[in-house]
CSV table of C-alpha atoms and ligand atoms in Angstrom, one decimal:
chain,number,residue,atom,x,y,z
M,1,UNK,CA,89.5,28.8,80.1
M,2,UNK,CA,88.1,30.4,83.4
M,3,UNK,CA,88.3,29.0,86.9
M,4,UNK,CA,85.0,27.3,86.6
M,5,UNK,CA,86.4,24.9,84.0
M,6,UNK,CA,89.7,24.4,85.9
M,7,UNK,CA,88.8,21.1,87.5
M,8,UNK,CA,89.8,19.3,84.4
M,9,UNK,CA,93.2,21.0,84.3
M,10,UNK,CA,93.7,20.1,88.0
M,11,UNK,CA,92.6,16.5,87.5
M,12,UNK,CA,94.9,16.3,84.5
M,13,UNK,CA,97.9,17.1,86.5
M,14,UNK,CA,97.2,14.2,88.9
M,15,UNK,CA,96.5,15.8,92.3
M,16,UNK,CA,95.0,13.5,94.9
M,17,UNK,CA,91.5,14.3,95.9
M,18,UNK,CA,91.1,14.0,99.7
M,19,UNK,CA,87.7,13.4,101.2
M,20,UNK,CA,85.5,16.7,101.4
M,21,UNK,CA,84.7,18.1,104.7
M,22,UNK,CA,81.4,20.0,104.6
M,23,UNK,CA,82.1,22.8,107.1
M,24,UNK,CA,85.5,24.4,106.4
M,25,UNK,CA,87.6,27.3,107.7
M,26,UNK,CA,89.9,28.3,104.9
M,27,UNK,CA,93.4,29.5,106.0
M,28,UNK,CA,94.5,32.4,103.8
M,29,UNK,CA,98.0,33.9,103.8
M,30,UNK,CA,99.1,37.4,102.8
M,31,UNK,CA,102.3,39.4,103.1
M,32,UNK,CA,100.5,42.6,103.7
M,33,UNK,CA,99.6,44.0,107.2
M,34,UNK,CA,96.0,44.2,108.6
M,35,UNK,CA,95.6,47.8,107.6
M,36,UNK,CA,96.1,47.1,103.8
M,37,UNK,CA,93.1,47.1,101.4
M,38,UNK,CA,93.8,43.4,100.6
M,39,UNK,CA,93.5,42.4,104.1
M,40,UNK,CA,90.3,44.5,104.5
M,41,UNK,CA,88.8,42.7,101.4
M,42,UNK,CA,89.8,39.4,102.8
M,43,UNK,CA,87.9,40.2,106.1
M,44,UNK,CA,85.0,41.1,103.9
M,45,UNK,CA,85.4,37.9,101.9
M,46,UNK,CA,85.0,36.0,105.1
M,47,UNK,CA,81.7,37.8,105.7
M,48,UNK,CA,80.5,37.1,102.2
M,49,UNK,CA,81.5,33.4,102.2
M,50,UNK,CA,79.8,32.9,105.6
M,51,UNK,CA,76.6,34.5,104.3
M,52,UNK,CA,76.5,32.7,101.0
M,53,UNK,CA,77.3,29.3,102.3
M,54,UNK,CA,74.9,29.5,105.3
M,55,UNK,CA,77.8,29.4,107.7
M,56,UNK,CA,79.5,26.3,106.2
M,57,UNK,CA,82.5,28.2,105.0
M,58,UNK,CA,84.8,30.9,106.5
M,59,UNK,CA,88.1,32.4,106.0
M,60,UNK,CA,90.8,33.0,108.6
M,61,UNK,CA,93.6,35.4,107.5
M,62,UNK,CA,97.3,35.1,108.4
M,63,UNK,CA,98.7,38.6,107.6
M,64,UNK,CA,102.1,40.2,107.5
M,65,UNK,CA,103.9,37.1,106.3
M,66,UNK,CA,103.1,35.2,109.5
M,67,UNK,CA,103.2,32.0,107.6
M,68,UNK,CA,106.4,32.9,105.8
M,69,UNK,CA,107.3,35.0,102.8
M,70,UNK,CA,105.4,34.7,99.5
M,71,UNK,CA,107.7,32.0,98.2
M,72,UNK,CA,107.0,29.9,101.2
M,73,UNK,CA,103.3,30.4,101.0
M,74,UNK,CA,103.3,29.4,97.4
M,75,UNK,CA,105.0,26.1,98.4
M,76,UNK,CA,102.4,25.7,101.2
M,77,UNK,CA,99.6,26.0,98.7
M,78,UNK,CA,101.2,23.4,96.4
M,79,UNK,CA,101.3,20.9,99.2
M,80,UNK,CA,97.8,21.8,100.5
M,81,UNK,CA,99.3,22.9,103.9
M,82,UNK,CA,97.7,26.4,103.1
M,83,UNK,CA,94.2,26.7,101.5
M,84,UNK,CA,94.3,30.1,100.0
M,85,UNK,CA,96.6,33.2,99.5
M,86,UNK,CA,96.5,36.7,98.0
M,87,UNK,CA,100.0,36.9,96.5
M,88,UNK,CA,101.7,39.5,94.3
M,89,UNK,CA,101.9,38.7,90.6
M,90,UNK,CA,105.6,39.4,91.0
M,91,UNK,CA,105.9,36.3,93.2
M,92,UNK,CA,104.0,34.1,90.7
M,93,UNK,CA,106.3,35.3,87.8
M,94,UNK,CA,109.0,33.1,89.4
M,95,UNK,CA,107.1,30.0,88.2
M,96,UNK,CA,104.9,31.5,85.4
M,97,UNK,CA,107.1,33.7,83.3
M,98,UNK,CA,104.0,34.8,81.2
M,99,UNK,CA,102.9,36.7,84.3
M,100,UNK,CA,106.1,38.9,83.9
M,101,UNK,CA,104.3,40.7,81.1
M,102,UNK,CA,102.1,42.4,83.8
M,103,UNK,CA,105.2,44.1,85.1
M,104,UNK,CA,106.3,45.5,81.8
M,105,UNK,CA,107.6,49.0,82.5
M,106,UNK,CA,105.2,51.7,81.5
M,107,UNK,CA,102.7,49.2,80.1
M,108,UNK,CA,99.8,51.6,81.2
M,109,UNK,CA,100.1,55.2,82.1
M,110,UNK,CA,97.2,55.4,84.6
M,111,UNK,CA,95.4,53.1,87.1
M,112,UNK,CA,92.2,52.8,85.2
M,113,UNK,CA,94.0,51.2,82.4
M,114,UNK,CA,95.8,48.9,84.8
M,115,UNK,CA,92.3,47.7,85.9
M,116,UNK,CA,91.4,47.1,82.2
M,117,UNK,CA,94.5,45.0,81.7
M,118,UNK,CA,94.0,42.9,84.9
M,119,UNK,CA,90.4,42.2,83.8
M,120,UNK,CA,91.3,41.5,80.1
M,121,UNK,CA,91.1,38.1,78.4
M,122,UNK,CA,95.0,37.8,77.7
M,123,UNK,CA,95.6,38.4,81.4
M,124,UNK,CA,93.0,35.7,82.4
M,125,UNK,CA,94.6,33.3,80.0
M,126,UNK,CA,97.9,33.6,81.9
M,127,UNK,CA,96.1,32.1,85.0
M,128,UNK,CA,95.5,28.9,83.0
M,129,UNK,CA,99.2,28.0,83.5
M,130,UNK,CA,99.0,28.1,87.2
M,131,UNK,CA,97.8,24.6,88.1
M,132,UNK,CA,100.6,22.9,86.3
M,133,UNK,CA,103.4,25.3,87.2
M,134,UNK,CA,102.3,26.1,90.9
M,135,UNK,CA,99.7,23.5,92.1
M,136,UNK,CA,97.3,26.5,92.5
M,137,UNK,CA,94.2,27.8,90.8
M,138,UNK,CA,94.2,31.6,90.1
M,139,UNK,CA,90.8,32.8,90.6
M,140,UNK,CA,91.2,36.4,89.8
M,141,UNK,CA,93.5,39.5,89.9
M,142,UNK,CA,93.5,42.6,91.9
M,143,UNK,CA,96.3,45.1,92.6
M,144,UNK,CA,98.0,47.4,95.0
M,145,UNK,CA,98.1,50.4,92.7
M,146,UNK,CA,101.0,51.7,90.5
M,147,UNK,CA,104.6,51.7,91.7
M,148,UNK,CA,106.8,54.8,92.4
M,149,UNK,CA,110.4,55.4,93.4
M,150,UNK,CA,111.5,56.5,96.8
M,151,UNK,CA,115.1,57.5,97.6
M,152,UNK,CA,117.0,58.7,100.6
M,153,UNK,CA,118.8,61.4,98.5
M,154,UNK,CA,117.2,63.7,96.0
M,155,UNK,CA,117.4,62.7,92.4
M,156,UNK,CA,117.8,65.1,89.5
M,157,UNK,CA,118.7,62.9,86.6
M,158,UNK,CA,118.7,59.1,85.7
M,159,UNK,CA,122.5,59.2,86.3
M,160,UNK,CA,121.8,59.8,90.0
M,161,UNK,CA,120.0,56.5,90.3
M,162,UNK,CA,123.1,54.6,89.1
M,163,UNK,CA,124.6,52.3,91.7
M,164,UNK,CA,121.8,52.9,94.2
M,165,UNK,CA,120.9,49.9,96.3
M,166,UNK,CA,117.2,49.7,95.4
M,167,UNK,CA,114.9,47.3,97.3
M,168,UNK,CA,112.7,45.5,94.8
M,169,UNK,CA,110.1,42.8,95.2
M,170,UNK,CA,111.9,39.5,94.3
M,171,UNK,CA,111.0,38.9,90.7
M,172,UNK,CA,113.3,38.6,87.6
M,173,UNK,CA,111.3,41.0,85.4
M,174,UNK,CA,111.5,43.7,88.1
M,175,UNK,CA,115.2,43.1,88.6
M,176,UNK,CA,115.8,43.6,84.8
M,177,UNK,CA,114.3,47.0,84.9
M,178,UNK,CA,116.4,48.2,87.8
M,179,UNK,CA,119.6,46.7,86.4
M,180,UNK,CA,118.8,48.5,83.0
M,181,UNK,CA,119.1,51.9,84.5
M,182,UNK,CA,122.2,51.0,86.5
M,183,UNK,CA,120.8,50.4,89.9
M,184,UNK,CA,121.9,47.6,92.3
M,185,UNK,CA,118.6,45.7,92.9
M,186,UNK,CA,118.2,44.3,96.4
M,187,UNK,CA,115.3,41.8,96.4
M,188,UNK,CA,113.6,41.4,99.8
M,189,UNK,CA,110.2,40.6,101.1
M,190,UNK,CA,107.9,43.6,102.1
M,191,UNK,CA,108.2,42.8,105.8
M,192,UNK,CA,111.9,43.6,105.8
M,193,UNK,CA,111.7,47.0,103.9
M,194,UNK,CA,111.2,49.4,106.7
M,195,UNK,CA,114.1,48.2,108.8
M,196,UNK,CA,116.5,48.0,105.8
M,197,UNK,CA,115.7,51.6,105.0
M,198,UNK,CA,116.1,52.6,108.6
M,199,UNK,CA,119.4,51.0,109.1
M,200,UNK,CA,120.8,52.1,105.9
M,201,UNK,CA,121.1,48.7,104.1
M,202,UNK,CA,119.3,50.2,101.1
M,203,UNK,CA,119.2,53.6,99.5
M,204,UNK,CA,115.8,53.5,97.7
M,205,UNK,CA,112.7,51.5,97.2
M,206,UNK,CA,110.1,50.5,94.4
M,207,UNK,CA,106.7,50.9,96.1
M,208,UNK,CA,103.0,51.8,95.8
M,209,UNK,CA,101.2,54.7,97.6
M,210,UNK,CA,99.2,52.3,99.7
M,211,UNK,CA,102.3,50.7,101.3
M,212,UNK,CA,104.1,54.0,101.4
M,213,UNK,CA,101.4,55.4,103.5
M,214,UNK,CA,100.9,52.3,105.8
M,215,UNK,CA,104.6,51.8,106.5
M,216,UNK,CA,105.6,55.6,106.4
M,217,UNK,CA,108.7,54.8,104.3
M,218,UNK,CA,109.1,58.6,103.8
M,219,UNK,CA,110.5,58.8,107.2
M,220,UNK,CA,113.8,57.3,105.8
M,221,UNK,CA,113.4,57.9,102.1
M,222,UNK,CA,111.7,61.3,101.9
M,223,UNK,CA,112.1,61.9,98.1
M,224,UNK,CA,109.4,60.4,96.0
M,225,UNK,CA,109.3,60.3,92.1
M,226,UNK,CA,105.8,59.7,90.8
M,227,UNK,CA,106.8,57.5,88.0
M,228,UNK,CA,103.8,54.9,87.8
M,229,UNK,CA,106.5,52.8,86.2
M,230,UNK,CA,104.6,49.4,86.5
M,231,UNK,CA,101.4,48.2,87.9
M,232,UNK,CA,101.6,46.0,90.9
M,233,UNK,CA,99.1,43.1,90.6
M,234,UNK,CA,97.7,40.6,93.1
M,235,UNK,CA,96.5,37.2,92.3
M,236,UNK,CA,93.9,35.3,94.5
M,237,UNK,CA,95.1,31.7,94.7
M,238,UNK,CA,93.5,28.5,96.0
M,239,UNK,CA,95.5,25.4,96.6
M,240,UNK,CA,94.7,23.1,93.6
M,241,UNK,CA,94.4,20.1,96.2
M,242,UNK,CA,91.8,22.0,98.0
M,243,UNK,CA,90.0,23.1,94.9
M,244,UNK,CA,89.9,19.7,93.4
M,245,UNK,CA,88.4,18.3,96.5
M,246,UNK,CA,85.4,20.5,96.4
M,247,UNK,CA,82.0,19.9,94.7
M,248,UNK,CA,81.3,21.9,91.5
M,249,UNK,CA,78.7,23.9,93.4
M,250,UNK,CA,81.1,24.8,96.1
M,251,UNK,CA,83.7,25.8,93.6
M,252,UNK,CA,81.2,28.2,92.0
M,253,UNK,CA,80.1,29.7,95.3
M,254,UNK,CA,83.6,30.3,96.6
M,255,UNK,CA,84.9,31.3,93.2
M,256,UNK,CA,82.2,34.0,92.9
M,257,UNK,CA,82.9,35.3,96.3
M,258,UNK,CA,86.5,35.6,95.7
M,259,UNK,CA,85.9,37.3,92.3
M,260,UNK,CA,83.6,39.8,94.1
M,261,UNK,CA,86.4,40.9,96.4
M,262,UNK,CA,89.0,41.0,93.7
M,263,UNK,CA,86.6,43.4,91.9
M,264,UNK,CA,86.0,45.5,95.0
M,265,UNK,CA,89.8,45.7,95.6
M,266,UNK,CA,90.5,46.9,92.0
M,267,UNK,CA,87.7,49.4,92.2
M,268,UNK,CA,89.0,50.8,95.5
M,269,UNK,CA,92.5,51.2,94.2
M,270,UNK,CA,91.2,53.0,91.0
M,271,UNK,CA,89.0,55.3,93.2
M,272,UNK,CA,91.5,56.0,95.9
M,273,UNK,CA,94.9,56.3,94.1
M,274,UNK,CA,94.7,60.0,93.5
M,275,UNK,CA,93.7,60.7,97.1
M,276,UNK,CA,96.5,58.7,98.4
M,277,UNK,CA,99.0,60.9,96.5
M,278,UNK,CA,97.2,63.9,97.9
M,279,UNK,CA,97.6,62.5,101.4
M,280,UNK,CA,101.3,62.0,100.8
M,281,UNK,CA,101.7,65.7,99.8
M,282,UNK,CA,100.5,66.6,103.1
M,283,UNK,CA,102.8,64.3,105.0
M,284,UNK,CA,105.7,66.2,106.6
M,285,UNK,CA,109.2,66.3,105.0
M,286,UNK,CA,108.2,64.5,101.8
M,287,UNK,CA,109.6,66.0,98.5
M,288,UNK,CA,107.6,64.8,95.5
M,289,UNK,CA,108.6,65.1,91.9
M,290,UNK,CA,105.5,64.6,89.7
M,291,UNK,CA,105.1,63.1,86.3
M,292,UNK,CA,108.4,61.3,85.8
M,293,UNK,CA,107.6,59.4,82.6
M,294,UNK,CA,109.4,56.7,80.5
M,295,UNK,CA,111.6,59.3,78.8
M,296,UNK,CA,113.4,60.0,82.1
M,297,UNK,CA,114.8,56.3,81.7
M,298,UNK,CA,115.8,56.8,78.0
M,299,UNK,CA,115.2,53.7,75.8
M,300,UNK,CA,114.4,51.4,78.8
M,301,UNK,CA,111.0,50.3,77.5
M,302,UNK,CA,112.4,49.1,74.2
M,303,UNK,CA,115.3,47.3,75.9
M,304,UNK,CA,113.1,45.7,78.5
M,305,UNK,CA,110.7,44.4,75.9
M,306,UNK,CA,113.5,43.0,73.7
M,307,UNK,CA,114.7,41.0,76.6
M,308,UNK,CA,111.4,39.8,77.9
M,309,UNK,CA,109.7,39.2,74.6
M,310,UNK,CA,112.1,36.3,74.3
M,311,UNK,CA,110.5,34.8,77.4
M,312,UNK,CA,106.8,35.4,76.9
M,313,UNK,CA,104.5,36.4,74.1
M,314,UNK,CA,102.3,38.2,76.5
M,315,UNK,CA,104.6,41.3,76.5
M,316,UNK,CA,103.5,41.9,72.9
M,317,UNK,CA,99.9,40.9,73.5
M,318,UNK,CA,99.4,43.2,76.5
M,319,UNK,CA,101.1,46.1,74.7
M,320,UNK,CA,98.8,45.6,71.8
M,321,UNK,CA,95.8,45.5,74.2
M,322,UNK,CA,96.8,48.7,75.9
M,323,UNK,CA,97.4,50.5,72.5
M,324,UNK,CA,93.7,49.8,71.7
M,325,UNK,CA,92.3,51.1,75.1
O,401,LIG,C1,106.0,44.5,97.9
O,401,LIG,O1,106.7,43.4,97.9
O,401,LIG,O2,106.5,45.6,97.6
O,401,LIG,C2,104.5,44.5,98.2
O,401,LIG,C3,104.0,43.3,98.4
O,401,LIG,C4,102.6,43.2,98.6
O,401,LIG,C5,101.8,44.4,98.7
O,401,LIG,C6,102.5,45.6,98.5
O,401,LIG,C7,103.9,45.7,98.2
C-alpha cells in the first residue's frame, strides 16, 4: 500500500473528518536547526507547494524543537494540533517496532545502499503501520546520513568504550547496540547534546556528519571513529486527521510535493557525505580514525539481530534485501 491508498486505512481507524478549509498554511515541526538539509528542503517544499497549488497551500516550519521534542511532536500530530513533521525514524520506532529494522547495526556499508533501503518496498511497507500506531500518515523517508562515534578521549579498542556515557537518540533499538558493547547509553534530544558535552554530562555521542558540522561537536569530543554503524533515517509525516480531511486531488498534490523533497534530501546526502568527511578532516583539532568496521565490535551484529528478530520480521527482510544489492 502506498500513501495514495491510505485514506481507507485512515478512515478505518475512525478519525473524525473536520470540514476542509481551501487555503491552508501547514505547520511543520522539526528537531533540526535552520541550517540542516532537512530544513532547507522543507523551505523548498513550501515553494513547491505554493507553486503547484496556485498559492492555496504553504508550509511554515518550526525548527530546532520549538514545538517540543520529537515525542511531543508525534503526540501533536496524533491530535491534529500539528499538521506535519519531519521526524527521525528512531523516534517512530517507539510506536512502530518494525521501523527499528532500519537501525540494524551495519545493515549497509555505504550511503548509496542506505538510499536503496529507504526507497525499497519492504521499507515502504513499514509505513503502512503508522496510521493505526501513531495517527499519522508516513509519506516518504529521507535521511541525515550514516552515524559515527565521537568521544572526548581517544579510543584504541572496543574495551575503551566500556562504561562511557554515550548520548544516543532515544530509541530502544539504538540503546540495545550501545548496551551490547558495554557503554552507558544516555538518551537525549538533539537540542540538548552540545551543552551536555560542554558540561561533561556525557563522554561521547552517536552522530552524523551533517550534525557534527552544524553543531561543531568536535570542540568537546575531538575524536571521531568513522564507523557508519547505522543509517539515520527521517520520515515525513502528515497528521492522519489532516490527511483524512483533504480531497483525493489535494492528497495527491501534497504527497507528490513531499515525495519530491524526500527524494532531493536523500540525493543530497548521498552526493555530499564524502565531502562532509573531508570538511571535518580540515577542522582544527579533530582526530579521525577511518574504516572502523563491525569486526571492531566483535559479534555485535549477530547478537543485535538475535534480540531484534524477535520483535520484527523486517530485520531479516532488510538484511536479505541488502545482500542482494
Ligand atoms: C539526533 O537525534 O541525533 C538527530 C536528530 C535529527 C537529525 C540529526 C540528528
